[in-house]
Every structure is written in structure tokens, then in C-alpha cells.
PDB file of C-alpha atoms in Angstrom:
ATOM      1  CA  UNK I   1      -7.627  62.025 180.051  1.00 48.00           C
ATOM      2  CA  UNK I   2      -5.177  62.490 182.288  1.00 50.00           C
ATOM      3  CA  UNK I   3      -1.611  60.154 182.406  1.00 52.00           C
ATOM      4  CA  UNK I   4      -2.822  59.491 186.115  1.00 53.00           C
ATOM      5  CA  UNK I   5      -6.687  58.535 185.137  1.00 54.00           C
ATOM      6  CA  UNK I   6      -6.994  54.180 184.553  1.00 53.00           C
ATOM      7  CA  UNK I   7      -7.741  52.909 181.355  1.00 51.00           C
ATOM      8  CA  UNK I   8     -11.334  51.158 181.270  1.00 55.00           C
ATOM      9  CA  UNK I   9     -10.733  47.075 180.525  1.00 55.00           C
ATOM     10  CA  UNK I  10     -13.281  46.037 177.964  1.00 59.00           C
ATOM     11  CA  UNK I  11     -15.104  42.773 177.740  1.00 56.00           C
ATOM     12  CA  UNK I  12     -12.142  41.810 175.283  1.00 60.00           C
ATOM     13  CA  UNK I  13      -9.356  42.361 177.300  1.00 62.00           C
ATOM     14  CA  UNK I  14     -11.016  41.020 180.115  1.00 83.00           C
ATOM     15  CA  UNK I  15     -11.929  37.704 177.727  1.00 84.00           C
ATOM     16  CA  UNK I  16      -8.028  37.635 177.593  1.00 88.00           C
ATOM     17  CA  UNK I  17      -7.064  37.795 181.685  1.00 89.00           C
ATOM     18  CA  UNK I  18      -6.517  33.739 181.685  1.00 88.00           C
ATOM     19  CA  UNK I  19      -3.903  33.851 179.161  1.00 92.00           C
ATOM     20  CA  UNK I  20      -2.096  36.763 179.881  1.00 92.00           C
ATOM     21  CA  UNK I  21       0.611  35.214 182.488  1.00 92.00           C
ATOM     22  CA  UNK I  22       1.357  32.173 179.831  1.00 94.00           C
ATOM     23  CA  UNK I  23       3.764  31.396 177.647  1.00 95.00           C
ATOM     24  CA  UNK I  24       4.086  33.246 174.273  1.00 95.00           C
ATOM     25  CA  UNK I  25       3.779  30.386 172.796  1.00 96.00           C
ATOM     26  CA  UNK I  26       0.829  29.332 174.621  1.00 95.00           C
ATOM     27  CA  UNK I  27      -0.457  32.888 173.626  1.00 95.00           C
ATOM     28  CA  UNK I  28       0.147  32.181 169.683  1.00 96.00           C
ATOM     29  CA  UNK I  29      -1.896  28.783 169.805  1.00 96.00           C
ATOM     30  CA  UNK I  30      -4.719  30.944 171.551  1.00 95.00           C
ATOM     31  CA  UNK I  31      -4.563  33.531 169.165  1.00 95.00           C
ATOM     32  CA  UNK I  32      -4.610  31.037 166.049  1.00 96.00           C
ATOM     33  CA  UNK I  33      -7.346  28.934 167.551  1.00 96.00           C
ATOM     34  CA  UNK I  34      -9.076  32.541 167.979  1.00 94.00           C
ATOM     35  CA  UNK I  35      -8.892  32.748 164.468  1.00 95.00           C
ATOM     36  CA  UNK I  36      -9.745  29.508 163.891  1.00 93.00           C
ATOM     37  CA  UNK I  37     -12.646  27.445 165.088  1.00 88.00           C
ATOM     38  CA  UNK I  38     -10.946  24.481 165.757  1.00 94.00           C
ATOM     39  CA  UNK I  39      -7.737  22.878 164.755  1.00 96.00           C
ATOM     40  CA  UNK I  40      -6.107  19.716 165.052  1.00 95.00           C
ATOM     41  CA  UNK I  41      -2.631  19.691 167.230  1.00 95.00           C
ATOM     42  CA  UNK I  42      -0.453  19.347 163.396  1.00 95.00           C
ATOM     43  CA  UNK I  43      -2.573  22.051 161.753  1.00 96.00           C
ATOM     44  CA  UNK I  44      -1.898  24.330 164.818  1.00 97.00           C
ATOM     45  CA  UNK I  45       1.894  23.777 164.420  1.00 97.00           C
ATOM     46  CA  UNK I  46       1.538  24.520 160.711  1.00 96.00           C
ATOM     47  CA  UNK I  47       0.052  27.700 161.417  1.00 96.00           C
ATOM     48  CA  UNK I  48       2.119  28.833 163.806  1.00 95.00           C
ATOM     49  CA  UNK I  49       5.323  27.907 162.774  1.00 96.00           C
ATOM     50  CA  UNK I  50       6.065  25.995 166.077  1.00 97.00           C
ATOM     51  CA  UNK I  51       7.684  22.484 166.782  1.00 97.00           C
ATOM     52  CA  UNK I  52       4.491  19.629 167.494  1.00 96.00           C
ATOM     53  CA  UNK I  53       6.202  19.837 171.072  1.00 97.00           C
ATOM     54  CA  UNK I  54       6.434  23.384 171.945  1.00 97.00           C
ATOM     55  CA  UNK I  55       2.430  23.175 170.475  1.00 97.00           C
ATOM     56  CA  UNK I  56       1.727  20.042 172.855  1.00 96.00           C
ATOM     57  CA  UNK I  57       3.407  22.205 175.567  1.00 96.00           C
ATOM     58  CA  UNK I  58       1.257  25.466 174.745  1.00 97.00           C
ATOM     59  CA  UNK I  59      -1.935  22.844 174.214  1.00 96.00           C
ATOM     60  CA  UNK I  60      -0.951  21.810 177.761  1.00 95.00           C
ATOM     61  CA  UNK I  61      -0.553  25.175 179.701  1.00 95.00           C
ATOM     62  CA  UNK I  62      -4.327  26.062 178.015  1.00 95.00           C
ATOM     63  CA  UNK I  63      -6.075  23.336 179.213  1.00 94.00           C
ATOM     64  CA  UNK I  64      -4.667  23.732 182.670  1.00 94.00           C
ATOM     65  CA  UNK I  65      -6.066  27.061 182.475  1.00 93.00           C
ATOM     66  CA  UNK I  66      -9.329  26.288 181.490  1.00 93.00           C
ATOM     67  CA  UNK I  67      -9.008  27.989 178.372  1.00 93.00           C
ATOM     68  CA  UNK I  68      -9.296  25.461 175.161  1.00 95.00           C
ATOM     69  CA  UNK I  69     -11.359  22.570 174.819  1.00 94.00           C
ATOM     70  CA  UNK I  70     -10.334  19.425 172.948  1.00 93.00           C
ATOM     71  CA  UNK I  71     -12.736  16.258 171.417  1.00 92.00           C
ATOM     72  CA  UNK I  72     -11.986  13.382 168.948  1.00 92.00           C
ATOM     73  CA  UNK I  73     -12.431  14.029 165.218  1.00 86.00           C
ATOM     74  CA  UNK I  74     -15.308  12.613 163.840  1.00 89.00           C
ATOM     75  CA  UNK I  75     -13.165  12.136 160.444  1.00 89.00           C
ATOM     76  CA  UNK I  76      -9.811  10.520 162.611  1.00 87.00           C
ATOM     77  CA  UNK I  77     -10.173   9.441 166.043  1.00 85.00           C
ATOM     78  CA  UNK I  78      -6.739   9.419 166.487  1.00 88.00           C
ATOM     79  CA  UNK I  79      -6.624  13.301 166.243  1.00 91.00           C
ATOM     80  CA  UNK I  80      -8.201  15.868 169.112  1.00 93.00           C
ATOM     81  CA  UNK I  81      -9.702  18.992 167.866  1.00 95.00           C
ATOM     82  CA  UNK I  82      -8.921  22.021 169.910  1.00 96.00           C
ATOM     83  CA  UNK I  83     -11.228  25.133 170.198  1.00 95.00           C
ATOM     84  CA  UNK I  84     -11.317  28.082 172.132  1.00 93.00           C
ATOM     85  CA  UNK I  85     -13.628  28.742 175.520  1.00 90.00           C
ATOM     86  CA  UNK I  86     -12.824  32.100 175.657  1.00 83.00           C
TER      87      UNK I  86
END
């Protein structure tokens, strides 16, 4: 392959095109929740080592994009449970 030739995008990076113009730290909560079914907003900060409000913040730029869903906890319906659509 030439240096001149285009790299093929794969179904993965393709899966990927929403987030790529966010945040990094939007990107971290996507990857996490990637490798998480679903987590709750303080378990997402936990994992990633972010403040709650940089996470709300991330949380925020995702759903504008379409890319996580959220729904009450069945166990605490205080808390929303974020997955990822992607």
C-alpha cells in the first residue's frame, strides 16, 4: 500500500464518527460506558477519575449527540442509568 492509497474505515471506526469532534472527556465516559453496559452518573466518575461535573458535562455533550441513552434505576429512582447507542 502505497503512503498516497486511503485507509478503508471499518464498521468500528465508523460506529465512532459521532464522538470523534467531542470533548476528551466526553470521549472517556463513551469509552467506559463501552466497556460497561450501563452506569450510573457517580459510578462513571469513579471510573474515570473525573469530577461529577466534568461527567455531567461529558453526559451532556453525548446526549446532544445522540449517542448515550439514560432511564431511571429500577433499584433508586433518583439515579439515571446511562448506556451506550453506539
Amino acid at each position: 500500500m502505497s503512503t498516497t492509497e486511503a485507509v478503508p474505515h471499518d464498521a468500528e471506526s465508523d460506529r465512532w464518527a459521532d464522538v470523534r469532534d467531542l470533548p476528551p472527556s466526553a470521549k472517556l465516559v463513551a469509552k467506559v460506558l463501552d466497556y460497561n453496559e450501563t452506569l450510573s452518573q457517580s459510578q462513571l466518575a469513579d471510573e474515570t477519575l473525573l469530577p461529577p461535573r466534568t461527567v455531567r458535562y461529558a453526559l451532556t455533550r453525548l446526549e446532544d449527540a445522540e449517542v448515550v441513552e439514560s432511564r431511571f434505576s429500577f433499584s433508586d429512582a433518583r439515579k439515571r442509568l446511562y448506556s451506550l447507542k453506539i
